[in-house]
Amino acid sequence: MMKLKRAGFQRLFVALLMLSLLLTTMHQAVAEAAEQGAIASQSTQFIDIVINGQPIDSKAKLLLIDGKLMVPLKPFAEAVGATYHWDVKKKQVTLQKWAEPLVLKERPRKNQQQLTFEVVSKQVYVPLRDVSLELGYTLEKTNTQIQVQPEIHGKLKEEIYEGDLATARDALTRLGRRSVHPYIQAHFPNTELLSSVYMFPQGEALRYFTVNGDVLSLVEVKDGFPLVTYQGYVGAPFDKTFTMEYDPLERFLKNKAKNRWGTYPKLNKPLIYEFTTGWGDSSTTYYGRITTLNKEELLGTTGDPVTGLPANTKQIMKSFKLPWESRTDAPAGDG
């Protein structure tokens, strides 16, 4: 009887010892995984990532690391049309969609304010929200889905592609711009005078010219983004002689832009322009058109309407649209 009790006690002792060792091993494994940020939340199993209207590769496993939803680099880059490079020695990942590359560093032990990536099971993961926003995309989340979309989508897309000229032009002039080519350096006059120039081909909204300093840019709507597709200098670079008399519209009219990159479009139609100049509340906006012979025709000025013009030409001061214009680059007309 004593032998049986002793044997049972020994078996119980061995079982408890094995259980203790097992729990210790599991605890260490969980701690190491947590330190590496490789613990996935069960909630990520029910989230679908949709990029540009297409679900991301269903085989792509999502992770939740330090409260950030992480996605595998390869399917994400392919979905947004970006190239990527993982430099193991430098411990950095480079994403390239626009002219300026997006660089992510491997997450250090001490958190830093920088874009980071994770390596889990020899696969690179990037933070979905941070990287998407840096590339100019927007994110919209429902209970089971995250939509990653280009800047121009939804109601804004309807306004730009299907709205009238006034609506579409106003929306585009308020958006930022991207470029697949490095911007050329703009020079500015030695003055506090602020100015902006927008020039749309007659009947169009999906492409326009703008002048920044002495640089002329062509912006075209492509793949849901306003993209700079051409840049060139209008005249010689600025020097100290350019002060209060600086007029970028005049420089555009008098100087043929020197092509630096991209293709200058062939236009056989007038350009409708909006030219604002001045200081804050003291600024004035001029509206008019540039003919196919490169002659300027002033049609209206904010705060000081030009007299002697037909009443309907003053409409341009409110809508940035000529009364006789009809849209030619979208299905919907102006009505």
CSV table of C-alpha atoms in Angstrom, one decimal:
chain,number,residue,atom,x,y,z
A,1,MET,CA,0.0,0.0,0.0
A,2,MET,CA,2.8,2.4,0.9
A,3,LYS,CA,4.5,1.6,-2.4
A,4,LEU,CA,1.4,2.5,-4.4
A,5,LYS,CA,1.0,5.8,-2.6
A,6,ARG,CA,4.6,6.7,-3.2
A,7,ALA,CA,4.4,5.7,-6.9
A,8,GLY,CA,1.3,7.9,-7.3
A,9,PHE,CA,3.0,10.8,-5.6
A,10,GLN,CA,6.0,10.4,-7.9
A,11,ARG,CA,3.8,10.4,-11.0
A,12,LEU,CA,1.9,13.5,-9.8
A,13,PHE,CA,5.2,15.3,-9.0
A,14,VAL,CA,6.6,14.5,-12.5
A,15,ALA,CA,3.3,15.7,-14.1
A,16,LEU,CA,3.4,19.0,-12.2
A,17,LEU,CA,7.1,19.5,-13.1
A,18,MET,CA,6.4,18.9,-16.8
A,19,LEU,CA,3.4,21.2,-16.7
A,20,SER,CA,5.6,23.9,-15.1
A,21,LEU,CA,8.2,23.5,-17.7
A,22,LEU,CA,5.6,23.7,-20.5
A,23,LEU,CA,4.0,26.8,-19.1
A,24,THR,CA,7.5,28.5,-18.7
A,25,THR,CA,8.4,27.6,-22.4
A,26,MET,CA,5.0,29.0,-23.6
A,27,HIS,CA,5.4,32.2,-21.6
A,28,GLN,CA,8.9,32.7,-23.0
A,29,ALA,CA,7.7,32.1,-26.6
A,30,VAL,CA,4.8,34.6,-26.1
A,31,ALA,CA,7.1,37.2,-24.6
A,32,GLU,CA,9.6,36.8,-27.5
A,33,ALA,CA,6.8,37.1,-30.1
A,34,ALA,CA,5.4,40.2,-28.3
A,35,GLU,CA,8.8,41.8,-28.3
A,36,GLN,CA,9.1,41.3,-32.0
A,37,GLY,CA,5.6,42.6,-32.5
A,38,ALA,CA,4.5,39.4,-34.3
A,39,ILE,CA,1.3,38.8,-32.4
A,40,ALA,CA,-1.7,39.0,-34.7
A,41,SER,CA,-5.1,40.0,-33.4
A,42,GLN,CA,-8.0,37.6,-34.1
A,43,SER,CA,-10.0,40.6,-35.4
A,44,THR,CA,-7.7,40.9,-38.4
A,45,GLN,CA,-9.0,37.5,-39.7
A,46,PHE,CA,-12.4,39.2,-40.5
A,47,ILE,CA,-11.0,42.3,-42.3
A,48,ASP,CA,-10.8,42.6,-46.0
A,49,ILE,CA,-8.4,45.0,-47.6
A,50,VAL,CA,-9.7,46.5,-50.9
A,51,ILE,CA,-7.2,48.6,-52.9
A,52,ASN,CA,-8.3,50.5,-56.0
A,53,GLY,CA,-11.5,48.5,-55.9
A,54,GLN,CA,-9.7,45.1,-55.9
A,55,PRO,CA,-9.3,42.9,-52.8
A,56,ILE,CA,-5.7,42.3,-51.8
A,57,ASP,CA,-4.4,38.8,-52.2
A,58,SER,CA,-6.5,36.6,-50.0
A,59,LYS,CA,-3.4,34.6,-49.0
A,60,ALA,CA,-1.9,37.7,-47.4
A,61,LYS,CA,-2.0,37.4,-43.7
A,62,LEU,CA,-2.6,40.6,-41.7
A,63,LEU,CA,-1.0,41.4,-38.4
A,64,LEU,CA,-1.9,43.8,-35.6
A,65,ILE,CA,1.4,45.2,-34.1
A,66,ASP,CA,1.4,47.9,-31.5
A,67,GLY,CA,-2.1,48.9,-32.5
A,68,LYS,CA,-1.2,49.2,-36.2
A,69,LEU,CA,-2.6,47.0,-38.9
A,70,MET,CA,0.3,45.6,-40.9
A,71,VAL,CA,0.1,44.2,-44.5
A,72,PRO,CA,2.7,42.2,-46.5
A,73,LEU,CA,4.8,44.5,-48.6
A,74,LYS,CA,4.6,42.6,-51.9
A,75,PRO,CA,0.8,42.4,-52.4
A,76,PHE,CA,0.4,46.0,-51.1
A,77,ALA,CA,3.0,47.5,-53.5
A,78,GLU,CA,1.6,45.6,-56.4
A,79,ALA,CA,-2.0,46.8,-55.7
A,80,VAL,CA,-1.0,50.5,-55.6
A,81,GLY,CA,1.4,50.2,-58.6
A,82,ALA,CA,4.6,50.9,-56.7
A,83,THR,CA,8.0,49.3,-56.9
A,84,TYR,CA,9.9,48.3,-53.7
A,85,HIS,CA,13.3,47.3,-52.5
A,86,TRP,CA,14.3,45.7,-49.2
A,87,ASP,CA,17.9,46.5,-48.2
A,88,VAL,CA,18.7,44.0,-45.6
A,89,LYS,CA,22.1,45.5,-44.7
A,90,LYS,CA,20.8,49.0,-44.3
A,91,LYS,CA,17.6,47.7,-42.6
A,92,GLN,CA,15.3,49.8,-44.7
A,93,VAL,CA,12.5,49.4,-47.3
A,94,THR,CA,12.0,51.8,-50.2
A,95,LEU,CA,8.7,52.2,-51.9
A,96,GLN,CA,8.6,54.1,-55.2
A,97,LYS,CA,5.4,55.3,-56.8
A,98,TRP,CA,6.0,59.1,-57.1
A,99,ALA,CA,9.1,61.0,-57.7
A,100,GLU,CA,10.0,61.1,-54.0
A,101,PRO,CA,10.7,57.6,-52.7
A,102,LEU,CA,9.1,56.5,-49.4
A,103,VAL,CA,11.7,55.1,-47.0
A,104,LEU,CA,10.8,52.8,-44.0
A,105,LYS,CA,13.2,51.8,-41.3
A,106,GLU,CA,13.3,48.5,-39.4
A,107,ARG,CA,11.5,49.1,-36.1
A,108,PRO,CA,14.0,49.9,-33.4
A,109,ARG,CA,13.7,48.7,-29.8
A,110,LYS,CA,12.9,52.2,-28.8
A,111,ASN,CA,9.9,53.7,-30.6
A,112,GLN,CA,10.8,56.6,-32.9
A,113,GLN,CA,8.7,59.0,-34.9
A,114,GLN,CA,9.4,57.4,-38.3
A,115,LEU,CA,7.8,55.0,-40.8
A,116,THR,CA,8.8,51.5,-39.8
A,117,PHE,CA,8.4,48.0,-41.1
A,118,GLU,CA,8.5,44.5,-39.5
A,119,VAL,CA,10.0,41.2,-40.6
A,120,VAL,CA,7.8,38.3,-39.6
A,121,SER,CA,8.6,34.8,-40.8
A,122,LYS,CA,11.1,36.2,-43.3
A,123,GLN,CA,8.3,38.4,-44.8
A,124,VAL,CA,8.2,42.2,-44.7
A,125,TYR,CA,5.2,43.9,-43.3
A,126,VAL,CA,4.3,47.6,-43.6
A,127,PRO,CA,1.7,49.8,-41.7
A,128,LEU,CA,-1.3,50.0,-44.0
A,129,ARG,CA,-2.6,53.4,-42.8
A,130,ASP,CA,0.7,55.2,-42.6
A,131,VAL,CA,2.1,54.1,-45.9
A,132,SER,CA,-1.3,54.6,-47.8
A,133,LEU,CA,-1.6,58.2,-46.5
A,134,GLU,CA,2.0,59.0,-47.4
A,135,LEU,CA,1.3,57.8,-51.0
A,136,GLY,CA,-1.7,60.0,-51.2
A,137,TYR,CA,-4.4,57.4,-50.7
A,138,THR,CA,-7.4,57.7,-48.4
A,139,LEU,CA,-8.8,55.0,-46.1
A,140,GLU,CA,-12.4,54.3,-45.3
A,141,LYS,CA,-13.3,51.5,-42.8
A,142,THR,CA,-16.4,49.5,-42.2
A,143,ASN,CA,-16.9,46.6,-39.8
A,144,THR,CA,-15.3,44.1,-42.1
A,145,GLN,CA,-13.5,46.0,-44.8
A,146,ILE,CA,-10.9,48.8,-45.3
A,147,GLN,CA,-11.1,50.6,-48.6
A,148,VAL,CA,-7.8,52.1,-49.8
A,149,GLN,CA,-8.6,54.6,-52.6
A,150,PRO,CA,-6.9,57.3,-54.6
A,151,GLU,CA,-7.5,60.9,-53.7
A,152,ILE,CA,-10.1,61.4,-56.4
A,153,HIS,CA,-13.0,59.0,-55.5
A,154,GLY,CA,-16.6,59.0,-54.5
A,155,LYS,CA,-18.4,62.3,-54.6
A,156,LEU,CA,-15.2,64.2,-55.5
A,157,LYS,CA,-14.8,61.9,-58.5
A,158,GLU,CA,-18.3,62.6,-59.6
A,159,GLU,CA,-17.7,66.4,-59.3
A,160,ILE,CA,-14.4,66.3,-61.3
A,161,TYR,CA,-15.4,63.8,-64.0
A,162,GLU,CA,-19.1,64.5,-64.4
A,163,GLY,CA,-19.7,67.9,-62.9
A,164,ASP,CA,-19.9,71.2,-64.8
A,165,LEU,CA,-16.7,73.1,-65.5
A,166,ALA,CA,-17.1,75.5,-62.6
A,167,THR,CA,-17.5,72.6,-60.1
A,168,ALA,CA,-14.7,70.5,-61.5
A,169,ARG,CA,-12.2,73.3,-61.9
A,170,ASP,CA,-12.9,74.5,-58.3
A,171,ALA,CA,-12.3,71.0,-56.9
A,172,LEU,CA,-9.1,70.5,-58.8
A,173,THR,CA,-7.5,73.8,-57.8
A,174,ARG,CA,-8.0,72.8,-54.2
A,175,LEU,CA,-6.2,69.4,-54.5
A,176,GLY,CA,-2.5,68.7,-54.0
A,177,ARG,CA,-0.4,67.3,-56.9
A,178,ARG,CA,1.8,64.3,-57.4
A,179,SER,CA,4.6,63.7,-59.9
A,180,VAL,CA,6.4,60.7,-61.2
A,181,HIS,CA,9.4,62.8,-62.1
A,182,PRO,CA,11.5,65.0,-59.8
A,183,TYR,CA,10.3,68.6,-59.7
A,184,ILE,CA,12.6,71.2,-61.2
A,185,GLN,CA,13.7,74.1,-58.9
A,186,ALA,CA,11.5,77.1,-58.9
A,187,HIS,CA,13.0,80.6,-58.4
A,188,PHE,CA,11.0,83.4,-56.7
A,189,PRO,CA,11.2,87.2,-57.0
A,190,ASN,CA,12.6,89.2,-54.2
A,191,THR,CA,9.2,90.3,-52.9
A,192,GLU,CA,6.5,89.4,-50.5
A,193,LEU,CA,4.0,89.5,-53.4
A,194,LEU,CA,2.0,86.3,-53.6
A,195,SER,CA,0.5,85.0,-56.8
A,196,SER,CA,-1.1,82.0,-58.3
A,197,VAL,CA,-2.0,81.2,-61.9
A,198,TYR,CA,-4.4,78.5,-63.2
A,199,MET,CA,-5.0,78.1,-66.9
A,200,PHE,CA,-7.6,75.6,-68.3
A,201,PRO,CA,-8.0,74.8,-72.0
A,202,GLN,CA,-11.4,76.0,-73.1
A,203,GLY,CA,-14.1,73.4,-72.4
A,204,GLU,CA,-11.8,71.3,-70.2
A,205,ALA,CA,-11.2,70.6,-66.5
A,206,LEU,CA,-9.1,67.4,-66.4
A,207,ARG,CA,-5.9,69.2,-67.4
A,208,TYR,CA,-4.6,72.7,-66.6
A,209,PHE,CA,-1.4,74.8,-66.4
A,210,THR,CA,-0.1,76.5,-63.3
A,211,VAL,CA,2.8,78.8,-62.8
A,212,ASN,CA,4.9,78.6,-59.6
A,213,GLY,CA,7.7,81.2,-59.5
A,214,ASP,CA,9.3,80.8,-62.9
A,215,VAL,CA,8.2,77.2,-63.4
A,216,LEU,CA,5.3,76.2,-65.7
A,217,SER,CA,3.6,72.9,-64.9
A,218,LEU,CA,1.0,70.9,-66.7
A,219,VAL,CA,-1.3,68.9,-64.4
A,220,GLU,CA,-3.5,66.1,-65.7
A,221,VAL,CA,-5.9,63.9,-63.9
A,222,LYS,CA,-4.8,60.3,-64.2
A,223,ASP,CA,-5.6,57.1,-62.2
A,224,GLY,CA,-7.4,59.1,-59.5
A,225,PHE,CA,-4.6,61.7,-58.9
A,226,PRO,CA,-3.7,65.2,-60.2
A,227,LEU,CA,-0.3,64.4,-61.8
A,228,VAL,CA,2.3,66.9,-63.0
A,229,THR,CA,3.2,65.6,-66.4
A,230,TYR,CA,5.4,68.5,-67.7
A,231,GLN,CA,7.5,71.2,-66.2
A,232,GLY,CA,9.6,73.9,-67.8
A,233,TYR,CA,11.0,77.4,-67.1
A,234,VAL,CA,9.1,80.4,-68.5
A,235,GLY,CA,12.0,82.7,-69.3
A,236,ALA,CA,15.3,83.1,-67.5
A,237,PRO,CA,15.6,82.3,-63.8
A,238,PHE,CA,14.9,85.2,-61.5
A,239,ASP,CA,17.5,87.5,-60.1
A,240,LYS,CA,17.4,90.5,-57.8
A,241,THR,CA,15.8,92.7,-60.5
A,242,PHE,CA,12.5,91.0,-60.1
A,243,THR,CA,10.5,92.7,-57.4
A,244,MET,CA,7.1,94.3,-57.3
A,245,GLU,CA,6.7,94.2,-61.1
A,246,TYR,CA,6.7,90.4,-61.1
A,247,ASP,CA,3.8,89.1,-63.3
A,248,PRO,CA,3.9,85.3,-64.0
A,249,LEU,CA,1.1,85.5,-66.5
A,250,GLU,CA,2.9,88.1,-68.5
A,251,ARG,CA,6.1,86.0,-68.4
A,252,PHE,CA,4.1,83.0,-69.7
A,253,LEU,CA,2.7,85.0,-72.6
A,254,LYS,CA,6.1,86.5,-73.5
A,255,ASN,CA,8.3,83.5,-73.1
A,256,LYS,CA,8.2,80.1,-74.6
A,257,ALA,CA,8.7,77.6,-71.8
A,258,LYS,CA,12.0,75.7,-72.0
A,259,ASN,CA,11.2,72.1,-71.8
A,260,ARG,CA,12.9,70.3,-68.9
A,261,TRP,CA,10.9,67.1,-68.8
A,262,GLY,CA,7.7,65.8,-70.2
A,263,THR,CA,5.9,66.8,-73.3
A,264,TYR,CA,4.4,70.2,-73.9
A,265,PRO,CA,0.8,69.6,-75.3
A,266,LYS,CA,-0.3,70.9,-78.6
A,267,LEU,CA,-3.2,73.3,-78.0
A,268,ASN,CA,-5.6,74.6,-80.7
A,269,LYS,CA,-8.0,76.2,-78.2
A,270,PRO,CA,-7.9,79.3,-75.9
A,271,LEU,CA,-6.8,79.0,-72.2
A,272,ILE,CA,-9.2,80.3,-69.6
A,273,TYR,CA,-7.2,81.8,-66.7
A,274,GLU,CA,-7.5,82.8,-63.1
A,275,PHE,CA,-4.7,85.0,-61.9
A,276,THR,CA,-4.5,86.1,-58.2
A,277,THR,CA,-1.9,88.5,-57.0
A,278,GLY,CA,-1.3,90.7,-53.9
A,279,TRP,CA,-1.0,90.3,-50.1
A,280,GLY,CA,-3.8,88.5,-48.2
A,281,ASP,CA,-6.9,90.6,-48.1
A,282,SER,CA,-5.3,93.1,-50.5
A,283,SER,CA,-5.1,90.5,-53.3
A,284,THR,CA,-6.9,90.9,-56.6
A,285,THR,CA,-8.1,88.1,-58.9
A,286,TYR,CA,-8.2,88.6,-62.7
A,287,TYR,CA,-10.2,86.3,-65.0
A,288,GLY,CA,-9.9,86.1,-68.8
A,289,ARG,CA,-8.6,84.0,-71.6
A,290,ILE,CA,-5.5,83.6,-73.7
A,291,THR,CA,-6.3,83.2,-77.4
A,292,THR,CA,-4.7,80.7,-79.8
A,293,LEU,CA,-2.5,83.7,-80.9
A,294,ASN,CA,-1.2,84.0,-77.4
A,295,LYS,CA,-3.0,87.3,-76.8
A,296,GLU,CA,-4.6,88.1,-73.4
A,297,GLU,CA,-8.2,89.1,-73.1
A,298,LEU,CA,-9.2,90.4,-69.6
A,299,LEU,CA,-12.9,89.6,-68.9
A,300,GLY,CA,-13.3,90.4,-65.2
A,301,THR,CA,-11.6,91.5,-62.0
A,302,THR,CA,-12.8,90.8,-58.5
A,303,GLY,CA,-13.5,93.9,-56.4
A,304,ASP,CA,-13.3,96.1,-59.5
A,305,PRO,CA,-15.5,94.9,-62.3
A,306,VAL,CA,-14.3,96.0,-65.7
A,307,THR,CA,-16.8,98.5,-67.2
A,308,GLY,CA,-18.0,98.3,-70.8
A,309,LEU,CA,-18.2,94.5,-70.9
A,310,PRO,CA,-21.5,92.6,-71.6
A,311,ALA,CA,-23.1,91.8,-68.3
A,312,ASN,CA,-22.9,88.0,-68.8
A,313,THR,CA,-19.1,88.1,-69.1
A,314,LYS,CA,-19.0,89.0,-65.4
A,315,GLN,CA,-20.2,85.4,-64.6
A,316,ILE,CA,-16.6,84.3,-64.9
A,317,MET,CA,-15.7,86.2,-61.7
A,318,LYS,CA,-18.0,83.8,-59.8
A,319,SER,CA,-17.6,80.5,-61.6
A,320,PHE,CA,-14.2,80.5,-63.4
A,321,LYS,CA,-16.2,79.6,-66.5
A,322,LEU,CA,-16.9,81.5,-69.6
A,323,PRO,CA,-20.7,82.0,-70.3
A,324,TRP,CA,-20.3,80.4,-73.7
A,325,GLU,CA,-18.2,77.4,-72.6
A,326,SER,CA,-19.5,73.9,-72.7
A,327,ARG,CA,-17.6,70.9,-71.3
A,328,THR,CA,-15.9,68.7,-73.9
A,329,ASP,CA,-13.8,66.3,-71.7
A,330,ALA,CA,-16.6,64.6,-69.6
A,331,PRO,CA,-19.9,62.9,-70.4
A,332,ALA,CA,-22.0,65.5,-68.6
A,333,GLY,CA,-22.6,69.0,-70.1
A,334,ASP,CA,-23.0,72.3,-68.3
A,335,GLY,CA,-26.7,72.7,-68.9
